[in-house]
Amino acid sequence: MSVALNRTLAVARLDLRAHLANPLLWVMVALAVLATMSLNGTTALGGDADEIGPDGLRPFVNSPYAVAWLFSLGGFLAYPFFAGLLGGLTVLRDDEARVGPLLFSTPLAPGEYLAGNLAGGVAARGVGLLVHLVALRGHVQFLVEPGATDIRGPFRLGSYLVPFLVFAVPTMWTSAVLAFVVGTASRRPLAVYAVPITMVLGVLFFLWTWRPPGLDPAIDQLLMVLDPSGLRWVYQVLVAGDPGVTYYNTAPLAFDGTFWLNRLVWVVGPLLGLVFALRQQRAIATGARAATKPKRRWLRRASAVDDGERGEIGLFAPLRDLGMTQRRPGFWASVGHVLRAELREMANQPLVYVALLFVVLLVGEFATEQDALGAPALLTAGTMAVGSIEVLTVLGSLLLLFTLVESVRREARTRFDGILYAMPVRTGALLLAKGLANGLLIALLIAVCGVASLMFLAGQGIAPLDLGPFVSVWGLVLTPTFLVWGAFVAAVRSLTGNRFATYGIGLAVLALTAYAFASGRMTWVANWPLWATLR
């Protein structure tokens, strides 16, 4: 075995152990299992799980078509966020631990380092995928209507393995590698978080659901290829045709050229981004190695200035001549300074602009919906305010989760904490400024949503432009929601002291809330975002 391969495997083993000890990985596995167990693959494919085919058969819950639906939809609901965070923050974790100069003072090459990190992360997520596969197999074979023999066909390993390999594995791979490339190239956590948000919202609200009447088949094929989850292809090809119970129970999965082109694009495509990540890593490694090398003697001689010469030439004037004074800053002055710094930092984050773009697109999708006869829906200020509250809650909660945690961690990540905590700035002023900055970010998100809504109302030209419903609905309903959510995220971060645990718990709460709402199990006690309660 070559020395380079030994170094790569050493990095991979370290990264594998770190991922297996990460709570985010196991929260991902738990949510993936819950998502697939809560779905009914036969209902999705055949409409009614109790439907009887011409030959007297009910849809099999272990047919490859039913399992393909479970893996494509259930896996996509759980994998992108968690796999993206785990993959994208791998290199950033080493940067924050300040081991880069130590690593690259050794013969370890940047390519070996990136390959080891990527291999270790893929291996850890592979363990999670296998746990998901085994759990789903046990659920489908033994727990779905125990004792009912007419809903299960003969056990075939391929019925589980083929959908697992063509749906679950590529979804995990795509989200993890794309986030890994963005994290390595940008070195910004909030840039990493933009990857899973773009994938999930783009697929769920556009690539999967956007099917206007009269859509050109060529455009439909293109959207199937561009969908990283494969959900659009599953729905358009496997589900929409509905060939009947007998076909679903007996036929193997029928893949076509569009599907294989989709898998090729999203499996091979992310690898091309590794070229840019490798270039960035080489630049960082070169700088780290240059910093650890002793300077040449002639460079030391040219840059050194003798203390005696410095005093004689008078390069430095006495400090008293500068007329400097010092005083302890007041509470609100400290809040203002920190707030301005936080807002400048947020203005440079790609995640903020991704969220603003998506809120405009989602409002546009809602505003252009059609009724059963194909006529445009009548828009009013009330329907726009109430209809967009779920979108604003989800997008705002995700944005607040990531920005609030990174805002609290920013000083430690940038190694400014030693200077900051030596300053006479009160802790209350520091935390208040960070909270206000995140609150202003949510206010900007709501304001952009309001402007977009008013523009669509003006474009339709039927209902009056009334600000009252927006102020009452978003002000009285959304403001307490975001206050409660922000306080919850801050409390979890303080109690756990761990970024990954905070993300895992926060995403789990959002996923369980969405599951309770979609399954009809939501109660007024648990409905903290007040979904489907306004008229």
Coordinates of C-alpha atoms in Angstrom, one line a residue, residues 39-471:
L39 CA -45.8 6.8 4.3
N40 CA -47.9 4.2 2.5
G41 CA -46.3 3.2 -0.8
T42 CA -49.4 1.4 -2.0
T43 CA -51.6 4.4 -1.5
A44 CA -49.3 6.6 -3.4
L45 CA -49.1 4.2 -6.4
G46 CA -52.6 2.8 -6.6
G47 CA -54.7 5.4 -4.8
D48 CA -56.4 3.1 -2.3
A49 CA -54.5 0.5 -0.3
D50 CA -57.7 -1.7 -0.2
E51 CA -58.1 -1.6 -3.9
I52 CA -58.7 -5.1 -5.4
G53 CA -57.2 -5.9 -8.7
P54 CA -58.8 -7.9 -11.5
D55 CA -57.2 -11.1 -10.2
G56 CA -58.4 -10.5 -6.6
L57 CA -55.0 -9.1 -5.4
R58 CA -54.4 -6.1 -3.2
P59 CA -51.4 -3.9 -3.8
F60 CA -48.3 -5.4 -2.2
V61 CA -46.5 -3.2 0.3
N62 CA -43.2 -4.9 -0.5
S63 CA -43.4 -4.5 -4.3
P64 CA -40.5 -2.6 -5.8
Y65 CA -42.8 0.3 -6.9
A66 CA -44.1 0.8 -3.3
V67 CA -40.6 0.6 -1.9
A68 CA -39.3 3.0 -4.6
W69 CA -41.9 5.6 -3.5
L70 CA -40.9 5.2 0.1
F71 CA -37.2 5.7 -0.6
S72 CA -37.6 8.5 -3.1
L73 CA -40.0 10.6 -1.0
G74 CA -39.1 9.5 2.6
G75 CA -35.4 9.7 2.0
F76 CA -35.6 13.1 0.3
L77 CA -37.5 14.5 3.3
A78 CA -34.7 13.5 5.7
Y79 CA -31.4 13.3 3.9
P80 CA -30.6 16.6 2.2
F81 CA -30.5 18.8 5.3
F82 CA -28.6 16.4 7.5
A83 CA -26.2 15.0 4.8
G84 CA -25.5 18.5 3.6
L85 CA -24.7 19.8 7.1
L86 CA -22.5 16.8 7.9
G87 CA -20.7 17.0 4.6
G88 CA -20.3 20.7 4.2
L89 CA -19.0 21.4 7.7
T90 CA -16.3 18.7 7.7
V91 CA -13.4 20.9 6.5
L92 CA -14.8 23.9 8.4
R93 CA -14.7 21.8 11.6
D94 CA -10.9 21.3 11.2
D95 CA -10.4 25.0 10.5
E96 CA -12.3 25.9 13.7
A97 CA -10.2 23.4 15.6
R98 CA -7.1 25.2 14.2
V99 CA -5.4 22.0 13.0
G100 CA -4.8 23.1 9.5
P101 CA -1.3 24.5 10.0
L102 CA -0.4 21.3 11.9
L103 CA -1.8 19.0 9.2
F104 CA -0.1 20.8 6.3
S105 CA 3.3 21.1 8.1
T106 CA 3.4 17.3 7.4
P107 CA 3.7 15.6 3.9
L108 CA -0.1 15.4 3.8
A109 CA -1.2 16.7 0.4
P110 CA -4.4 18.7 -0.1
G111 CA -5.8 16.1 -2.4
E112 CA -5.2 13.3 0.2
Y113 CA -6.8 15.5 2.9
L114 CA -10.0 16.2 0.9
A115 CA -10.2 12.6 -0.3
G116 CA -9.9 11.3 3.2
N117 CA -12.5 13.7 4.5
L118 CA -14.9 12.8 1.8
A119 CA -14.4 9.1 2.1
G120 CA -14.9 9.2 5.9
G121 CA -18.1 11.2 5.6
V122 CA -19.4 8.9 2.9
A123 CA -18.6 5.8 4.9
A124 CA -20.4 7.2 8.0
R125 CA -23.5 8.2 6.0
G126 CA -23.4 4.7 4.4
V127 CA -23.7 3.2 7.9
G128 CA -26.8 5.4 8.4
L129 CA -28.2 4.3 5.0
L130 CA -27.8 0.6 5.9
V131 CA -29.6 1.2 9.2
H132 CA -32.4 2.8 7.3
L133 CA -32.6 0.0 4.8
V134 CA -32.8 -2.7 7.5
A135 CA -35.4 -0.8 9.5
L136 CA -37.6 -0.2 6.5
R137 CA -37.4 -3.8 5.5
G138 CA -38.5 -5.0 8.9
H139 CA -41.3 -2.4 9.0
V140 CA -42.7 -3.4 5.6
Q141 CA -42.3 -7.2 6.1
F142 CA -43.6 -7.5 9.6
L143 CA -45.2 -4.3 11.0
V144 CA -47.6 -3.1 8.3
E145 CA -50.9 -4.7 9.1
P146 CA -49.4 -7.7 11.0
G147 CA -51.1 -11.0 10.1
A148 CA -52.4 -9.7 6.7
T149 CA -51.0 -12.0 4.1
D150 CA -52.8 -10.6 1.1
I151 CA -50.8 -7.3 1.1
R152 CA -47.3 -8.9 1.0
G153 CA -45.8 -10.7 -2.0
P154 CA -42.9 -13.0 -1.8
F155 CA -39.8 -11.5 -0.3
R156 CA -37.2 -10.4 -2.9
L157 CA -34.0 -8.7 -2.0
G158 CA -34.0 -6.7 -5.2
S159 CA -37.3 -5.1 -4.3
Y160 CA -35.5 -3.3 -1.5
L161 CA -32.0 -3.1 -2.8
V162 CA -32.7 -1.6 -6.3
P163 CA -34.8 1.3 -5.0
F164 CA -32.3 1.9 -2.2
L165 CA -29.4 2.1 -4.7
V166 CA -31.1 4.3 -7.3
F167 CA -33.0 6.7 -5.0
A168 CA -31.7 6.8 -1.4
V169 CA -27.9 6.6 -2.2
P170 CA -27.8 9.2 -4.9
T171 CA -29.9 11.7 -2.9
M172 CA -27.5 11.3 0.0
W173 CA -24.4 11.5 -2.2
T174 CA -25.6 14.6 -4.1
S175 CA -26.5 16.7 -1.1
A176 CA -23.4 15.7 0.8
V177 CA -20.9 16.3 -2.0
L178 CA -22.4 19.6 -3.1
A179 CA -22.3 20.9 0.4
F180 CA -18.7 19.6 0.8
V181 CA -17.6 21.5 -2.3
V182 CA -19.3 24.7 -1.2
G183 CA -17.9 24.4 2.3
T184 CA -14.4 23.8 1.2
A185 CA -14.4 26.5 -1.5
S186 CA -16.2 29.2 0.5
R187 CA -15.2 28.4 4.1
R188 CA -18.6 29.9 5.2
P189 CA -21.1 27.9 7.2
L190 CA -24.0 29.9 6.0
A191 CA -23.0 29.2 2.4
V192 CA -23.2 25.5 3.2
Y193 CA -26.7 25.8 4.7
A194 CA -27.9 27.4 1.4
V195 CA -27.3 24.1 -0.4
P196 CA -29.9 21.9 1.4
I197 CA -32.4 24.7 1.6
T198 CA -32.1 25.3 -2.2
M199 CA -32.4 21.5 -2.9
V200 CA -35.4 20.9 -0.7
L201 CA -37.5 24.0 -1.4
G202 CA -36.6 23.9 -5.1
V203 CA -37.7 20.3 -5.4
L204 CA -40.8 20.4 -3.2
F205 CA -42.3 23.6 -4.5
F206 CA -41.1 23.7 -8.1
L207 CA -39.4 20.7 -9.7
W208 CA -41.9 18.2 -8.2
T209 CA -45.2 20.1 -8.1
W210 CA -45.0 22.5 -11.0
R211 CA -47.2 20.9 -13.7
P212 CA -49.2 23.6 -15.4
P213 CA -51.8 22.6 -18.1
G214 CA -50.3 22.4 -21.5
L215 CA -46.7 22.0 -20.4
D216 CA -44.4 21.1 -23.3
P217 CA -43.3 17.4 -22.9
A218 CA -39.7 18.5 -23.7
I219 CA -39.7 20.9 -20.8
D220 CA -41.2 18.2 -18.6
Q221 CA -38.4 15.9 -19.6
L222 CA -35.8 18.6 -18.8
L223 CA -37.3 19.2 -15.3
M224 CA -37.1 15.5 -14.7
V225 CA -33.4 15.6 -15.5
L226 CA -32.8 18.7 -13.3
D227 CA -34.6 17.2 -10.3
P228 CA -31.9 15.9 -7.9
S229 CA -34.3 13.8 -6.0
G230 CA -35.9 11.9 -8.9
L231 CA -39.3 12.6 -7.4
R232 CA -40.7 14.2 -10.6
W233 CA -39.8 11.2 -12.6
V234 CA -41.3 8.8 -10.0
Y235 CA -44.6 10.8 -10.1
Q236 CA -44.8 11.4 -13.8
V237 CA -43.7 7.9 -15.0
L238 CA -44.4 5.5 -12.1
V239 CA -47.4 7.0 -10.5
A240 CA -49.4 9.1 -13.0
G241 CA -49.8 6.2 -15.5
D242 CA -51.4 3.9 -12.9
P243 CA -51.2 0.6 -14.9
G244 CA -53.0 -1.3 -12.2
V245 CA -52.5 -3.5 -9.2
T246 CA -51.3 -6.5 -11.1
Y247 CA -48.6 -4.6 -12.9
Y248 CA -47.3 -3.0 -9.7
N249 CA -47.2 -6.3 -7.9
T250 CA -45.4 -8.3 -10.5
A251 CA -43.4 -6.0 -12.8
P252 CA -39.8 -4.9 -12.1
L253 CA -39.0 -1.2 -12.0
A254 CA -39.0 0.2 -15.5
F255 CA -36.2 2.8 -15.8
D256 CA -35.9 4.8 -19.0
G257 CA -33.2 7.0 -20.5
T258 CA -34.5 10.2 -18.8
F259 CA -34.1 8.5 -15.4
W260 CA -30.5 7.3 -16.1
L261 CA -29.6 10.7 -17.5
N262 CA -30.9 12.3 -14.2
R263 CA -28.8 9.9 -12.1
L264 CA -25.7 10.5 -14.2
V265 CA -26.0 14.3 -13.9
W266 CA -26.5 14.3 -10.1
V267 CA -24.0 11.5 -9.3
V268 CA -21.1 12.6 -11.6
G269 CA -21.9 16.3 -11.7
P270 CA -21.0 17.1 -8.0
L271 CA -17.6 15.5 -8.5
L272 CA -16.7 18.2 -11.0
G273 CA -17.0 20.8 -8.2
L274 CA -14.2 19.0 -6.3
V275 CA -11.8 20.6 -8.8
F276 CA -12.6 24.1 -7.4
A277 CA -12.5 22.7 -3.8
L278 CA -9.1 21.2 -4.4
R279 CA -7.7 24.5 -5.8
Q280 CA -8.9 26.4 -2.7
Q281 CA -7.5 23.7 -0.4
R282 CA -4.1 23.9 -2.2
A283 CA -3.9 27.6 -1.7
I284 CA -4.7 27.3 2.0
A285 CA -2.1 24.5 2.4
T286 CA 0.5 26.5 0.6
G287 CA 0.0 29.5 2.9
A288 CA 0.1 27.2 6.0
R289 CA 3.4 25.7 5.0
A290 CA 4.9 29.0 4.1
A291 CA 4.0 30.3 7.6
T292 CA 5.8 27.4 9.2
K293 CA 9.0 27.7 7.2
P294 CA 11.9 29.8 8.7
K295 CA 12.7 32.9 6.7
R296 CA 15.8 33.1 4.7
R297 CA 18.7 34.8 6.4
W298 CA 18.8 37.7 4.0
L299 CA 15.0 38.3 4.5
R300 CA 15.5 38.3 8.2
R301 CA 18.3 40.8 7.9
A302 CA 16.3 43.1 5.6
S303 CA 13.2 43.1 7.7
A304 CA 14.8 43.4 11.1
V305 CA 15.3 46.7 12.8
D306 CA 17.6 47.1 15.7
D307 CA 16.0 48.4 18.8
G308 CA 18.7 51.0 19.2
E309 CA 18.3 52.2 15.6
R310 CA 14.5 52.3 16.1
G311 CA 14.9 54.7 19.0
E312 CA 17.5 56.9 17.2
I313 CA 15.5 57.3 14.0
G314 CA 12.3 58.0 16.0
L315 CA 9.9 55.8 14.0
F316 CA 7.5 55.7 17.0
A317 CA 6.3 58.8 18.7
P318 CA 5.4 58.7 22.4
L319 CA 1.8 57.6 23.0
R320 CA 1.0 60.7 25.1
D321 CA 1.5 62.8 21.9
L322 CA -1.5 61.0 20.3
G323 CA -3.9 62.5 22.9
M324 CA -5.9 59.2 23.2
T325 CA -8.6 58.8 25.9
Q326 CA -10.6 55.8 27.0
R327 CA -14.0 55.3 28.7
R328 CA -16.3 52.4 29.3
P329 CA -19.0 52.3 26.5
G330 CA -22.6 52.5 27.6
F331 CA -25.1 49.7 27.2
W332 CA -26.9 51.1 24.2
A333 CA -23.7 52.2 22.5
S334 CA -22.3 48.6 22.8
V335 CA -25.6 47.3 21.4
G336 CA -25.3 49.7 18.4
H337 CA -21.6 48.7 17.7
V338 CA -22.3 45.0 17.8
L339 CA -25.6 45.3 15.8
R340 CA -23.8 47.1 13.0
A341 CA -21.1 44.5 12.9
E342 CA -23.7 41.7 12.8
L343 CA -25.7 43.3 10.0
R344 CA -22.6 43.9 7.9
E345 CA -21.7 40.2 8.3
M346 CA -25.2 39.0 7.4
A347 CA -25.2 41.2 4.3
N348 CA -22.3 39.1 3.0
Q349 CA -24.0 35.7 3.5
P350 CA -25.4 33.9 0.4
L351 CA -28.0 32.2 2.6
V352 CA -29.8 35.5 3.2
Y353 CA -30.2 36.1 -0.5
V354 CA -31.3 32.6 -1.3
A355 CA -34.0 32.9 1.4
L356 CA -35.2 36.2 -0.1
L357 CA -35.3 34.8 -3.6
F358 CA -37.3 31.7 -2.5
V359 CA -39.9 33.7 -0.6
V360 CA -40.6 35.8 -3.8
L361 CA -40.8 32.6 -5.9
L362 CA -43.1 30.9 -3.4
V363 CA -45.4 33.9 -3.2
G364 CA -45.5 33.9 -7.0
E365 CA -46.4 30.2 -7.1
F366 CA -49.2 30.8 -4.7
A367 CA -50.4 33.9 -6.5
T368 CA -50.6 32.1 -9.9
E369 CA -52.5 29.1 -8.8
Q370 CA -55.6 28.2 -10.8
D371 CA -59.0 26.8 -9.8
A372 CA -60.5 23.6 -10.9
L373 CA -61.7 25.2 -14.2
G374 CA -58.2 26.6 -15.0
A375 CA -59.1 30.2 -14.2
P376 CA -56.8 32.3 -12.1
A377 CA -57.7 32.3 -8.4
L378 CA -59.1 35.6 -7.1
L379 CA -56.4 37.3 -4.9
T380 CA -57.1 39.5 -1.9
A381 CA -54.9 40.9 0.8
G382 CA -56.4 38.4 3.3
T383 CA -55.9 35.3 1.1
M384 CA -52.3 36.4 0.4
A385 CA -51.5 37.0 4.0
V386 CA -53.1 33.8 5.3
G387 CA -52.0 31.6 2.3
S388 CA -48.3 32.4 2.7
I389 CA -48.0 32.0 6.5
E390 CA -46.9 28.3 6.2
V391 CA -44.2 29.2 3.7
L392 CA -43.0 32.2 5.8
T393 CA -42.9 30.1 9.0
V394 CA -40.9 27.2 7.5
L395 CA -38.4 29.5 5.6
G396 CA -38.1 31.9 8.5
S397 CA -37.6 29.2 11.0
L398 CA -34.8 27.5 9.0
L399 CA -33.1 30.9 8.4
L400 CA -33.3 31.8 12.0
L401 CA -32.0 28.4 13.1
F402 CA -28.9 28.7 11.1
T403 CA -28.2 32.4 11.4
L404 CA -28.8 32.5 15.2
V405 CA -26.5 29.6 16.0
E406 CA -23.7 30.9 13.7
S407 CA -24.1 34.4 15.1
V408 CA -23.4 33.1 18.6
R409 CA -20.5 31.1 17.4
R410 CA -19.0 33.7 15.0
E411 CA -16.4 35.1 17.4
A412 CA -15.0 31.7 18.4
R413 CA -15.0 30.6 14.7
T414 CA -13.1 33.7 13.6
R415 CA -10.8 33.6 16.7
F416 CA -12.0 37.1 17.8
D417 CA -13.4 35.8 21.1
G418 CA -10.3 36.5 23.1
I419 CA -10.3 40.2 22.1
L420 CA -14.1 40.5 22.4
Y421 CA -14.3 39.1 25.9
A422 CA -11.5 41.4 27.0
M423 CA -13.5 44.4 26.0
P424 CA -15.7 46.3 28.5
V425 CA -18.9 45.1 26.6
R426 CA -21.6 43.7 28.8
T427 CA -22.9 40.2 27.9
G428 CA -26.5 41.5 27.8
A429 CA -25.6 44.1 25.2
L430 CA -23.8 41.5 23.1
L431 CA -26.7 39.0 23.2
L432 CA -29.4 41.7 22.6
A433 CA -27.5 43.0 19.6
K434 CA -27.3 39.5 18.1
G435 CA -31.0 38.9 18.7
L436 CA -31.9 42.2 17.2
A437 CA -29.8 41.5 14.1
N438 CA -31.6 38.1 13.6
G439 CA -35.0 39.8 14.2
L440 CA -34.2 42.4 11.6
L441 CA -33.3 39.7 9.2
I442 CA -36.7 38.0 9.7
A443 CA -38.4 41.4 9.4
L444 CA -36.6 41.9 6.0
L445 CA -37.9 38.4 4.9
I446 CA -41.5 39.4 5.8
A447 CA -41.1 42.8 4.2
V448 CA -39.9 41.3 0.9
C449 CA -42.9 38.8 1.0
G450 CA -45.2 41.7 1.6
V451 CA -43.9 43.7 -1.3
A452 CA -44.1 40.7 -3.6
S453 CA -47.7 40.1 -2.5
L454 CA -48.7 43.7 -3.1
M455 CA -47.2 43.6 -6.6
F456 CA -49.2 40.5 -7.5
L457 CA -52.3 42.1 -6.1
A458 CA -51.7 45.2 -8.2
G459 CA -51.0 43.1 -11.3
Q460 CA -54.4 41.3 -11.0
G461 CA -56.1 44.7 -10.4
I462 CA -59.3 43.4 -8.8
A463 CA -58.9 43.5 -5.0
P464 CA -57.8 46.7 -3.2
L465 CA -54.2 47.1 -1.9
D466 CA -55.0 46.8 1.8
L467 CA -52.1 46.6 4.3
G468 CA -54.3 45.8 7.2
P469 CA -54.5 42.0 6.7
F470 CA -50.7 41.7 6.3
V471 CA -50.0 43.8 9.4

